[in-house]
Tab-separated table of C-alpha atoms and ligand atoms in Angstrom:
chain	number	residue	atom	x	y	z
A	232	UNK	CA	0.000	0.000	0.000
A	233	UNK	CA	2.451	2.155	0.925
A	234	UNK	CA	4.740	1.609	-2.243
A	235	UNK	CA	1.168	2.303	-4.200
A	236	UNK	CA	1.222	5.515	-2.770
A	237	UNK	CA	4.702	6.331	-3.626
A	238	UNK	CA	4.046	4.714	-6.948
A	239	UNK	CA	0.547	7.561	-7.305
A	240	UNK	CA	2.605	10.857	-6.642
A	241	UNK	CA	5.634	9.422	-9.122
A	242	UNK	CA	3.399	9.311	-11.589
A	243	UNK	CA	1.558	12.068	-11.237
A	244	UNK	CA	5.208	14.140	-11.099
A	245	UNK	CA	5.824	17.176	-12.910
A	246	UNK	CA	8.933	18.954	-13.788
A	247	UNK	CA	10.416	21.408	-16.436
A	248	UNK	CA	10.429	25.113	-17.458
A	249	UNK	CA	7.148	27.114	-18.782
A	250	UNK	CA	7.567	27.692	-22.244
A	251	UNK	CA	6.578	31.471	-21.756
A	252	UNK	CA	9.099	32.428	-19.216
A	253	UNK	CA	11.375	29.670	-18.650
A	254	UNK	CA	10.559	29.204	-15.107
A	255	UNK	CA	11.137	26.084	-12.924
A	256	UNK	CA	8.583	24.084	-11.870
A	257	UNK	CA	8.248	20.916	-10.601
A	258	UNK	CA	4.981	19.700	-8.564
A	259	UNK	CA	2.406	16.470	-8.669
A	260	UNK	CA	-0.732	16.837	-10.533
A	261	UNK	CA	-3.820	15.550	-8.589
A	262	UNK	CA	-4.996	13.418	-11.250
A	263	UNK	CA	-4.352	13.119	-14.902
A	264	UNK	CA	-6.412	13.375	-17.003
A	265	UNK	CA	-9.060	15.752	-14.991
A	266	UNK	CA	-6.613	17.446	-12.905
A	267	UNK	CA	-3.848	18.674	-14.747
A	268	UNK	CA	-2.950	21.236	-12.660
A	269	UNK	CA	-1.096	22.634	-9.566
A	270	UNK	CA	-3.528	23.423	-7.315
A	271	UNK	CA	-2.750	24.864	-3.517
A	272	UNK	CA	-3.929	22.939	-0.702
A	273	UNK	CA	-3.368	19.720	-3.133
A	274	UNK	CA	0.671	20.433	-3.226
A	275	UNK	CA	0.903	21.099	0.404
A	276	UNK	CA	-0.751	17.888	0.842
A	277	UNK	CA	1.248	16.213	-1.446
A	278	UNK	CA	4.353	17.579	-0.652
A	279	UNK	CA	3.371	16.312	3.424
A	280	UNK	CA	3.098	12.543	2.059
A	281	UNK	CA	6.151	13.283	-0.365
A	282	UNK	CA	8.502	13.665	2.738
A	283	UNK	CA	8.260	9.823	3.706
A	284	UNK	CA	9.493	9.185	0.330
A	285	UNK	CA	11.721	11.794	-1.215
A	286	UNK	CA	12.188	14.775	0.831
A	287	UNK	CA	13.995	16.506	-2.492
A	288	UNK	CA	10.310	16.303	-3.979
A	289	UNK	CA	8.440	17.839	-1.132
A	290	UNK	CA	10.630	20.535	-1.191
A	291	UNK	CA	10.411	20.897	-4.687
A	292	UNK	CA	6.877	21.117	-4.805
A	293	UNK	CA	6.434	24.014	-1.952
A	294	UNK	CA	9.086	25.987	-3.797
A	295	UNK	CA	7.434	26.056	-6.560
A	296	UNK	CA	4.211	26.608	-5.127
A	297	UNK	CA	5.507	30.130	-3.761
A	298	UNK	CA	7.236	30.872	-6.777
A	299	UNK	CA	3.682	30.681	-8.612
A	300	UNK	CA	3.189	33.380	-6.023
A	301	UNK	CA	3.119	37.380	-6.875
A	302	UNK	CA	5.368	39.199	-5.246
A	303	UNK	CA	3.012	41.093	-3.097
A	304	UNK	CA	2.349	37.669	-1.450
A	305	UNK	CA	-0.442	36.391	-3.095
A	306	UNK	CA	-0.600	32.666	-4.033
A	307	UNK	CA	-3.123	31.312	-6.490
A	308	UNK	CA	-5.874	28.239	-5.748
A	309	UNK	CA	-4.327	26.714	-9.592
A	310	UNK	CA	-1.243	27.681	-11.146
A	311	UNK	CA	-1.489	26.526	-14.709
A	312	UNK	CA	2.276	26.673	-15.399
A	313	UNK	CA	2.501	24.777	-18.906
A	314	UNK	CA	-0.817	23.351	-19.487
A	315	UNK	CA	-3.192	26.043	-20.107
A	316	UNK	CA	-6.986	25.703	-18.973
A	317	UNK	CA	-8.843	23.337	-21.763
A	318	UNK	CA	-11.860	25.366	-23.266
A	319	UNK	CA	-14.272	23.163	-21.514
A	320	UNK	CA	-12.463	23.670	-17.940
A	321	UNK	CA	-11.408	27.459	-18.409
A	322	UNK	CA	-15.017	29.236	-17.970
A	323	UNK	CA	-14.749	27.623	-14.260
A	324	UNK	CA	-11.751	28.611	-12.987
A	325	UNK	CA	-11.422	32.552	-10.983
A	326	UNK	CA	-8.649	34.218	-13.810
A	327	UNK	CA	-8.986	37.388	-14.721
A	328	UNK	CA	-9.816	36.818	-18.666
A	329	UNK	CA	-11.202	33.359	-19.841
A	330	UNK	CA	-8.002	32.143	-21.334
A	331	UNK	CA	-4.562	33.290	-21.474
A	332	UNK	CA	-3.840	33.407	-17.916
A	333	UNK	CA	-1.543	31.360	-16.154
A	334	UNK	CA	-3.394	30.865	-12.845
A	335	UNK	CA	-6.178	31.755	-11.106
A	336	UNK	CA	-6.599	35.213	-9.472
A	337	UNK	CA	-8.344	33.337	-6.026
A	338	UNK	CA	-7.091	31.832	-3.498
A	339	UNK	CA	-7.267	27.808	-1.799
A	340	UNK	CA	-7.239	26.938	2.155
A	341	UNK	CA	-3.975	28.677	3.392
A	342	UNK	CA	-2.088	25.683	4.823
A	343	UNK	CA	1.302	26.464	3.228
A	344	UNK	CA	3.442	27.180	6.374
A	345	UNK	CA	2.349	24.118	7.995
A	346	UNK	CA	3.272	21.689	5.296
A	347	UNK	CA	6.634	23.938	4.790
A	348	UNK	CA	7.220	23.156	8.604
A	349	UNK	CA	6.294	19.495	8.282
A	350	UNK	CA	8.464	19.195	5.125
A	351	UNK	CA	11.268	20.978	7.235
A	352	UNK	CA	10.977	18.384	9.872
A	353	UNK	CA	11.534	15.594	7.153
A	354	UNK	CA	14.717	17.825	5.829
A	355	UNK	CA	17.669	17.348	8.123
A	356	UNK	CA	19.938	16.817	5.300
A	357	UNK	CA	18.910	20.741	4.172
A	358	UNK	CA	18.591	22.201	7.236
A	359	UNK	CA	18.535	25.809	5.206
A	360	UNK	CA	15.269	24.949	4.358
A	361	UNK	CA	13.098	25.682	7.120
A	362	UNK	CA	14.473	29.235	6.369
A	363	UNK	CA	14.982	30.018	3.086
A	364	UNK	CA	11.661	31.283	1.733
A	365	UNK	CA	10.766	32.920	5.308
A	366	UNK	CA	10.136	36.086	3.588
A	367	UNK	CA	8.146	34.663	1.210
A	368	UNK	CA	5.626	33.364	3.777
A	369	UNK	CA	5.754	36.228	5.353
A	370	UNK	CA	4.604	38.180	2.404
A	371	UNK	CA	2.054	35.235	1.587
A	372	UNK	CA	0.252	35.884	5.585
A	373	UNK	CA	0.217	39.408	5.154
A	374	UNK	CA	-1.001	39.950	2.263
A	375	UNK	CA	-4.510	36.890	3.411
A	376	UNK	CA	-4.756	39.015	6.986
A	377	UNK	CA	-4.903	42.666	4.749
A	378	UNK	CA	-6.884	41.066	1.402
A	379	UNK	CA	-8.610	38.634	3.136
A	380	UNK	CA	-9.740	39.470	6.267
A	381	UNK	CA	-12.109	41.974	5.172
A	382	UNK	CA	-14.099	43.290	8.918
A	383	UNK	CA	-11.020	43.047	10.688
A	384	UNK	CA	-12.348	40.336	13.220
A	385	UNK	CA	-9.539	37.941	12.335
A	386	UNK	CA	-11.272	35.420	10.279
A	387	UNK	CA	-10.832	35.353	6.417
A	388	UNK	CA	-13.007	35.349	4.227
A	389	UNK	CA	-13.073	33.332	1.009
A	390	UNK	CA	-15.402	34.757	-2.247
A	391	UNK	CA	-15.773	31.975	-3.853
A	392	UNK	CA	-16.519	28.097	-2.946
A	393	UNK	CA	-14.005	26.484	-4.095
A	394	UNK	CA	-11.749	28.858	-2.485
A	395	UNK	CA	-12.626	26.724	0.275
A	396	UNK	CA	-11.550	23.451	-1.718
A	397	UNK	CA	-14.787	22.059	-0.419
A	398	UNK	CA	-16.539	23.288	-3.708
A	399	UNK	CA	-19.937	21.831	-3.808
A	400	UNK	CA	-20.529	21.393	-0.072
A	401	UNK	CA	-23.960	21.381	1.050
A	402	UNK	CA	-23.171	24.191	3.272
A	403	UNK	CA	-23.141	26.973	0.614
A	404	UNK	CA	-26.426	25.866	-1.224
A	405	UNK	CA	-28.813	28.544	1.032
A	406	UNK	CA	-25.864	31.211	0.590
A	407	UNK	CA	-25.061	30.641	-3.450
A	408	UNK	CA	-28.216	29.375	-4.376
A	409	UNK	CA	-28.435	29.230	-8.120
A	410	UNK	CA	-24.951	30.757	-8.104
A	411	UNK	CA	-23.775	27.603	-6.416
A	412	UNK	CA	-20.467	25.155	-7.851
A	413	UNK	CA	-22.736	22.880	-9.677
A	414	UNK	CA	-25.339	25.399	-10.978
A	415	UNK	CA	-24.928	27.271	-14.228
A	416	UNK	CA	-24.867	30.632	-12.026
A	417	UNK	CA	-21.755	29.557	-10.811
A	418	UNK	CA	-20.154	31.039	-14.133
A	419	UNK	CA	-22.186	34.235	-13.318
A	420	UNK	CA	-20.933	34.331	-9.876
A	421	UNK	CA	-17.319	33.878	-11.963
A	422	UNK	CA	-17.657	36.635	-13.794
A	423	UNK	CA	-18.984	38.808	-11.217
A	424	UNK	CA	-16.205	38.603	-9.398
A	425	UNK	CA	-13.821	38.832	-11.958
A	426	UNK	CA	-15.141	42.522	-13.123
A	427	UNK	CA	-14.607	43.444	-9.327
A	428	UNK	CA	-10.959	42.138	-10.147
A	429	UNK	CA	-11.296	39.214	-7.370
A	430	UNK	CA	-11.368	42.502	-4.927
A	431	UNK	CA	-12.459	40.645	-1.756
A	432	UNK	CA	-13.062	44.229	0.062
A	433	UNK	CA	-14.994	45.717	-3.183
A	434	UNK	CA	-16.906	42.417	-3.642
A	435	UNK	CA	-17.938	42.521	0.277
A	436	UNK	CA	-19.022	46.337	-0.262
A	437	UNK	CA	-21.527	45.458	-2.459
A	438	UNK	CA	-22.798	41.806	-2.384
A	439	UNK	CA	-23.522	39.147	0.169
A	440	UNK	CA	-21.837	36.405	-1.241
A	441	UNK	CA	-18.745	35.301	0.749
A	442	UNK	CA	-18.076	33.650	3.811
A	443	UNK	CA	-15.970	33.214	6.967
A	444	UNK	CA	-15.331	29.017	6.315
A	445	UNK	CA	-14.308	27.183	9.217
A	446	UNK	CA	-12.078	24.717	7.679
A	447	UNK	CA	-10.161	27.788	5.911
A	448	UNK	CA	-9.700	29.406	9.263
A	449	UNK	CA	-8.720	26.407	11.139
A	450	UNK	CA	-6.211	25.488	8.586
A	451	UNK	CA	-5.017	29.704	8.578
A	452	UNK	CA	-4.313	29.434	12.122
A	453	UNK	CA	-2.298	26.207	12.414
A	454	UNK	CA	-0.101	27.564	9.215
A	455	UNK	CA	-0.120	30.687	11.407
A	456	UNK	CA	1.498	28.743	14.397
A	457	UNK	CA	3.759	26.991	12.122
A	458	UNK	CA	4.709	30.228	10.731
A	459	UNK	CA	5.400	31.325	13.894
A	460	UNK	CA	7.844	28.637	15.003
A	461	UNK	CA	9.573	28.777	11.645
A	462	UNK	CA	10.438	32.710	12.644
A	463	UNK	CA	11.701	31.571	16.021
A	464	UNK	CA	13.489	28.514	15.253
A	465	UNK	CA	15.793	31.294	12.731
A	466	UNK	CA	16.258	33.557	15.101
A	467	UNK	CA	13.107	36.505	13.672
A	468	UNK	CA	10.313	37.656	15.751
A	469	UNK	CA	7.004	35.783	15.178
A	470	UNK	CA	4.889	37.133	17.518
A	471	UNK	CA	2.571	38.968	15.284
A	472	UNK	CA	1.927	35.157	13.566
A	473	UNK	CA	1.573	33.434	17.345
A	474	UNK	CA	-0.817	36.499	17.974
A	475	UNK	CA	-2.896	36.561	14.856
A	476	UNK	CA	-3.601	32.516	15.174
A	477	UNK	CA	-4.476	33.504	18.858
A	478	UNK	CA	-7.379	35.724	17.259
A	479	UNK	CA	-8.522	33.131	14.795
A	480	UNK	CA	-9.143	30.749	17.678
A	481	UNK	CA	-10.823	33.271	19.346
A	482	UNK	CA	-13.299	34.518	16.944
A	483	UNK	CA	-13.906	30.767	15.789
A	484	UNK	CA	-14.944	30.370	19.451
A	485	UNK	CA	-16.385	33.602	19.967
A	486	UNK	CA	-18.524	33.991	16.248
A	487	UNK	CA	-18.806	30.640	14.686
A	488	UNK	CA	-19.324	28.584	18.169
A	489	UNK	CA	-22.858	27.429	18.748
A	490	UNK	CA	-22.722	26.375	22.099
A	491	UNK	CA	-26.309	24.680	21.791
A	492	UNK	CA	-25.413	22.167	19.103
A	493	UNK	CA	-21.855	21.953	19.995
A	494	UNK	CA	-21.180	22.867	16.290
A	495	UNK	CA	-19.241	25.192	14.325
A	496	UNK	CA	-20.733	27.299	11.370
A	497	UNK	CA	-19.506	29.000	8.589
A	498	UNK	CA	-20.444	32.948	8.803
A	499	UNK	CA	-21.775	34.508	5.553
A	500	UNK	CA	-22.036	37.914	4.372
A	501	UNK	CA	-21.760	41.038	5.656
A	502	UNK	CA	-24.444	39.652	8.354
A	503	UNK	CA	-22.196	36.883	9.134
A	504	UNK	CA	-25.452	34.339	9.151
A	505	UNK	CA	-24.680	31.308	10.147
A	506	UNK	CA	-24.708	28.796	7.874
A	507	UNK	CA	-26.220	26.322	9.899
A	508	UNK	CA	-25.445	22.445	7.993
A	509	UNK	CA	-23.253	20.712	9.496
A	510	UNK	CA	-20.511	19.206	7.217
A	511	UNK	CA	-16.684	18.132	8.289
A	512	UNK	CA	-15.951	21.839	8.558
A	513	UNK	CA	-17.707	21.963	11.655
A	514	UNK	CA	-15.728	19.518	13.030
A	515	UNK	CA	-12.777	21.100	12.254
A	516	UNK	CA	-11.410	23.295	15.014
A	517	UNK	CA	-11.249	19.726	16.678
A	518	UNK	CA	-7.396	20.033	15.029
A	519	UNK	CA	-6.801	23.492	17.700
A	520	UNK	CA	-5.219	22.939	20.621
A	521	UNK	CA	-6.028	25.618	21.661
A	522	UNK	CA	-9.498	25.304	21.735
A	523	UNK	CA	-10.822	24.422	25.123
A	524	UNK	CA	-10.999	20.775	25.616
A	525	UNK	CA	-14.465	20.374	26.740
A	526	UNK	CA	-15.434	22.065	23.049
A	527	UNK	CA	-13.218	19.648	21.475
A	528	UNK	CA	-14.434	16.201	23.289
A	529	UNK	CA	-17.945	17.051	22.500
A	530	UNK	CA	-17.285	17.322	19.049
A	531	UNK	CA	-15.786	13.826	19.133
A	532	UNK	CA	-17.832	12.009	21.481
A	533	UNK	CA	-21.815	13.682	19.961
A	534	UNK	CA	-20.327	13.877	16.465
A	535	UNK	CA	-18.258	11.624	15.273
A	536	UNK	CA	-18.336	8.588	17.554
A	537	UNK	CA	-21.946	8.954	17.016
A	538	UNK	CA	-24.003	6.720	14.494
A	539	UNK	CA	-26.370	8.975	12.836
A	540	UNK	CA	-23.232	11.438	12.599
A	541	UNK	CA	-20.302	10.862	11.584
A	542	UNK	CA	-19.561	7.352	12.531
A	543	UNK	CA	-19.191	5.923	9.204
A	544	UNK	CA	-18.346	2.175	8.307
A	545	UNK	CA	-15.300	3.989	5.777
A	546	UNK	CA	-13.459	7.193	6.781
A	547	UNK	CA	-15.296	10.473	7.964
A	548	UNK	CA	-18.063	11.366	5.737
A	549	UNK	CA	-17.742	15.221	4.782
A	550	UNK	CA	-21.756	15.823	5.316
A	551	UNK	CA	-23.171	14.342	8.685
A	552	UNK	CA	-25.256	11.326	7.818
A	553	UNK	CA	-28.483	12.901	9.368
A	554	UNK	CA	-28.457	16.056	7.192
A	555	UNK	CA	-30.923	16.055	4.371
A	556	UNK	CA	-28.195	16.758	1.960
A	557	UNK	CA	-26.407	13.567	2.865
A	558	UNK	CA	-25.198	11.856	-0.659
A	559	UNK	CA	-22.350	9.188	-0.235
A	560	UNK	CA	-22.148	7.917	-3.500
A	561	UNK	CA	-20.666	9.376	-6.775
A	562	UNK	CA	-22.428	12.338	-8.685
A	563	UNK	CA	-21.386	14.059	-11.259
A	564	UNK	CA	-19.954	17.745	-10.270
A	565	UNK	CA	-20.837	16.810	-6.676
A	566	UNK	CA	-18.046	15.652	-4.497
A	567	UNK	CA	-18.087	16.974	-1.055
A	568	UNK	CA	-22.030	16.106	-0.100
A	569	UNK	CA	-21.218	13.080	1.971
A	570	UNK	CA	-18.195	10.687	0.496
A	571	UNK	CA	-15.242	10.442	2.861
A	572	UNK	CA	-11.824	12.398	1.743
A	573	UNK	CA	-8.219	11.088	3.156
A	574	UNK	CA	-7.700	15.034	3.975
A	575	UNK	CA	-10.668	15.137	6.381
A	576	UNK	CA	-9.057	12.256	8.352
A	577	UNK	CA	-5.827	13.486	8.160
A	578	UNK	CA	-6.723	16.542	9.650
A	579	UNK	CA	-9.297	14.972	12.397
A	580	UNK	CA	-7.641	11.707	13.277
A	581	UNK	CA	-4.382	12.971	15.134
A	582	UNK	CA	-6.463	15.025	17.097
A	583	UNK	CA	-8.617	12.356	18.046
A	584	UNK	CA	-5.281	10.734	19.327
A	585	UNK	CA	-4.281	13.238	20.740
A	586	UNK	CA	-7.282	13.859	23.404
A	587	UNK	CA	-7.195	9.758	24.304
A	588	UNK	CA	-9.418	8.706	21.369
A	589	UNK	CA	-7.031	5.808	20.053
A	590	UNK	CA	-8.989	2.902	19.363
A	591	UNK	CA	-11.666	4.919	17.136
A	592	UNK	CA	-8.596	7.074	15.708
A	593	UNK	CA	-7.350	3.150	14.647
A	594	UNK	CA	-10.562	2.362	13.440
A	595	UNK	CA	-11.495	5.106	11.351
A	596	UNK	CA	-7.428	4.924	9.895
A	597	UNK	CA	-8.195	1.063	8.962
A	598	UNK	CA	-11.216	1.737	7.412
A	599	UNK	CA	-9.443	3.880	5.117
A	600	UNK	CA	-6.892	1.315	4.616
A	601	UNK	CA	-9.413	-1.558	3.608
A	602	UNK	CA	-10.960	1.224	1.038
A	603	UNK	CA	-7.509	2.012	0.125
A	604	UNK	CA	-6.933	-2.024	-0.379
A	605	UNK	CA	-9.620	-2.624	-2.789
A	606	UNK	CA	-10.533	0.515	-4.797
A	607	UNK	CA	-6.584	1.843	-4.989
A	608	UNK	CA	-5.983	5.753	-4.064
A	609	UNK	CA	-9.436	7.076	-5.215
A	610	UNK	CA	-10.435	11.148	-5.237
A	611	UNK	CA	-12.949	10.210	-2.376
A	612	UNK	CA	-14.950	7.054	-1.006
A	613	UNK	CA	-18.145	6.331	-0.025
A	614	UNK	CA	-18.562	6.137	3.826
A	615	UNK	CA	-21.416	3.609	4.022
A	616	UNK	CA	-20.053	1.085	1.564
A	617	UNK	CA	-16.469	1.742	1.078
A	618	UNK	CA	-16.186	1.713	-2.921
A	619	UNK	CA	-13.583	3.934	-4.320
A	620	UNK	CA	-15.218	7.356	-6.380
A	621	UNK	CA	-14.145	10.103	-8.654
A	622	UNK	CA	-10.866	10.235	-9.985
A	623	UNK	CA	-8.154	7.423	-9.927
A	624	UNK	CA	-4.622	7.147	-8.378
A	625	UNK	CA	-5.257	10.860	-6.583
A	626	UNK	CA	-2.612	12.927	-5.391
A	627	UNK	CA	-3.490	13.754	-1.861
A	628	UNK	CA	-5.356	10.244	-0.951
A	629	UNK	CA	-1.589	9.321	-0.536
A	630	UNK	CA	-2.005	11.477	3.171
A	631	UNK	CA	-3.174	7.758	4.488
A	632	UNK	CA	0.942	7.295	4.616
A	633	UNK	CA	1.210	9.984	6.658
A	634	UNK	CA	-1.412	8.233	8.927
A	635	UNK	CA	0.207	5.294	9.390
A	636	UNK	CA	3.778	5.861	8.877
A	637	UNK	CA	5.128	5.798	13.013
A	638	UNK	CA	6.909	8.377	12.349
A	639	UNK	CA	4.707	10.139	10.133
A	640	UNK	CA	1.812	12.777	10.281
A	641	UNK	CA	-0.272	11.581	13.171
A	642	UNK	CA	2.766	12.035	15.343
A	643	UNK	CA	4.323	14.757	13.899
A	644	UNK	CA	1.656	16.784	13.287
A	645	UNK	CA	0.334	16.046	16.933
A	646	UNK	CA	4.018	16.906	18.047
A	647	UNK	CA	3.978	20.635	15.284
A	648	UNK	CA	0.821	21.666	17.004
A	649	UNK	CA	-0.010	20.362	20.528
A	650	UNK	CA	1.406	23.070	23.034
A	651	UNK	CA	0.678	25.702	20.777
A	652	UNK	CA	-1.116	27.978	22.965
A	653	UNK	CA	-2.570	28.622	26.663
A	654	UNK	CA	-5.989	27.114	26.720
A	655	UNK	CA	-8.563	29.845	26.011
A	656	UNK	CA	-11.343	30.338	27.725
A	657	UNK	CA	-14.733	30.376	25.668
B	703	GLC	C1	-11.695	19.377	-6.711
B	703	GLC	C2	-11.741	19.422	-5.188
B	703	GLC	C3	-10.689	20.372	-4.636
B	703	GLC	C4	-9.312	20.016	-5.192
B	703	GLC	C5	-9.338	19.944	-6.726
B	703	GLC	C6	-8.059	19.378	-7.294
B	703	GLC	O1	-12.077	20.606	-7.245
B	703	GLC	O2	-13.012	19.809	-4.758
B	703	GLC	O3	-10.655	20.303	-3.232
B	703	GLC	O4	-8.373	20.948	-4.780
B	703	GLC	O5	-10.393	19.091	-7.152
B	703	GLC	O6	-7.800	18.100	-6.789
């Protein structure tokens, strides 16, 4: 299994220059032939499994992730480098003109530091690398807390769905409506957006449209506290990074907390309305350790040991089973309504560990296996029967290494983020 997994992100390996500019790249596609791309939270998730194998790679593939950067730290959700968007993909993806860009002009769940510090970890024989594109990062936080965190309340805000990477989720269908991922007003939404130039200020100003996602933020702060540590461990001040996570956690706690269902929601508009279905992202602050513990057992113990919940025969299902919008099985332009995703575990299971939860932690990580074992390294799976869905021998499915390597991400990333912060009080 684990050589399958290696054998997944060799194949799926890029590397040259553009044609254009003659820039380096070198980065794994998530799956050929639908996903041609470099997309961002799929590299950092990549280049986390990559470290068990080829350390050279990971690195490779975060590099070039911030060199598809600008330099006023923006990073793009897809950078197209030599493959341009096919007609029939193009009208979907946030650019700035239909065709002849070379990435998008949104952005993808900010988890960059944290796989850089993961990767670092996994680096000993370049121990320059933990510090060589500090800057860069530095550049690449600033510029999400000024464009990005548009009322000033910490949070960011994403304009888009699939800025989330969660495109279709069930929990934007009240907010998008017919504007939603898999409705044609999705391009309309596009285009919308793109006259505002992607503006997330100027597009708050005058629609409703955008939200404060929970699995966005949860992933900002731990980059935030990774960030953090990377500035310390070379000598620079982090504090601003330590403080800013600080605030995330406590307007996740503070806004997006509902203390009666022992959920989080998503916040949209300039209302911030709760967007009350509960999906995997409202499970995710589970992953701060800095949350209070008591908010952190209940959402383990009523959500996802429970049966009508998340307590799935195969992985974590990314909708609760007793929402409405509950689909597990494959649908075309639909992937996030209820099939389980390696990520989701990835990020749950080591905090499941970590708070005493072993022997569902094991469970839940041998499901995967077993779906793993007979369907190969699928895009998603379904979480009542198993089968493998969507696209085949996918990038980021690989994480399940990380999961069960001894050394690998359950400990380390338990180790990278556990003692992060005091314990704040709700
Ligand atoms: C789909 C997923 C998104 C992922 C992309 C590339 O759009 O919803 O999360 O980043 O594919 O794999």
């Amino acid at each position: 299994m684990v050589a399958g997994a290696e054998r997944v992100l060799r194949d799926n390996w890029r590397q040259g220059h553009r044609s254009s500019d003659g820039v380096a790249y070198a980065f794994t596609c998530p799956a050929t032939p639908r996903y041609r791309h470099q997309w961002y939270w799929d590299s950092c998730f990549h280049a986390i499994a990559w470290r068990h194998f080829d350390p050279a790679r990971a690195r490779a593939e975060l590099r070039t992730l911030v060199r598809a950067g600008r330099l006023d730290g923006f990073i793009p959700h897809t950078t197209f480098w030599d493959r341009p968007a096919y007609w029939r993909r193009a009208p979907f993806y946030g650019t700035h003109t239909v065709f002849g860009c070379s990435a998008t002009a949104t952005i993808q769940t900010p988890l960059l530091a944290l796989a850089w510090e993961l990767v670092a970890d996994a680096s000993p024989d370049e121990p320059g690398f933990a510090r060589e594109a500090l800057a860069q990062l530095r550049l690449h936080y600033d510029w999400l807390a000024a464009a990005r965190d548009v009322d000033g309340d910490g949070l960011l805000t994403i304009i888009q769905p699939d800025e989330s990477g969660l495109d279709d989720s069930p929990k934007y269908d009240a907010l998008y409506g017919w504007m939603r991922h898999d409705r044609p007003g999705y391009f309309w939404l596009i285009e919308r957006y793109r006259r505002l130039s992607y503006d997330a200020g100027s597009i708050a100003e005058r629609y409703d449209e955008h939200v404060e996602d929970v699995t966005v933020n949860v992933f900002y702060a731990l980059a935030l506290r990774s960030l953090a540590r990377l500035c310390a461990a070379a000598g620079e001040d982090g504090g601003v990074y330590e403080a800013r996570a600080r605030g995330v956690e406590q307007a996740l706690l503070g806004r997006s907390y509902d203390e009666a269902r022992g959920l989080f929601w998503d916040l949209a508009g300039r209302r911030e309305q709760p967007l009350r279905v509960s999906t995997w992202s409202s499970l995710a602050p589970l992953a701060l350790p800095g949350l209070p513990e008591d908010v952190r057992r209940r959402l383990v113990e009523q959500q996802l040991l429970h049966p009508r919940r998340y307590h799935a025969p195969f992985g974590i299902p990314s909708v609760s089973i007793e929402e409405p919008s509950f689909e597990p099985g494959f649908q075309l332009w639909r992937c996030w309504r209820g099939p389980s995703w390696m990520n989701t575990a990835w990020l749950l299971v080591p905090a499941m560990r970590e708070l005493g939860y072993e022997e569902e932690a094991r469970r839940i990580v041998s499901s995967l296996v077993e779906a793993v074992a007979r369907s190969g390294y699928r895009e998603y799976y379904n979480p009542i029967g198993g089968r493998g869905l969507g696209a085949r021998g996918f990038g980021f499915a690989t994480l399940l290494v990380d999961l069960i390597a001894p050394s690998g991400n359950g400990a380390a990333f338990t180790a990278a983020t556990s003692g992060a912060g005091p314990m704040m009080q709700p």
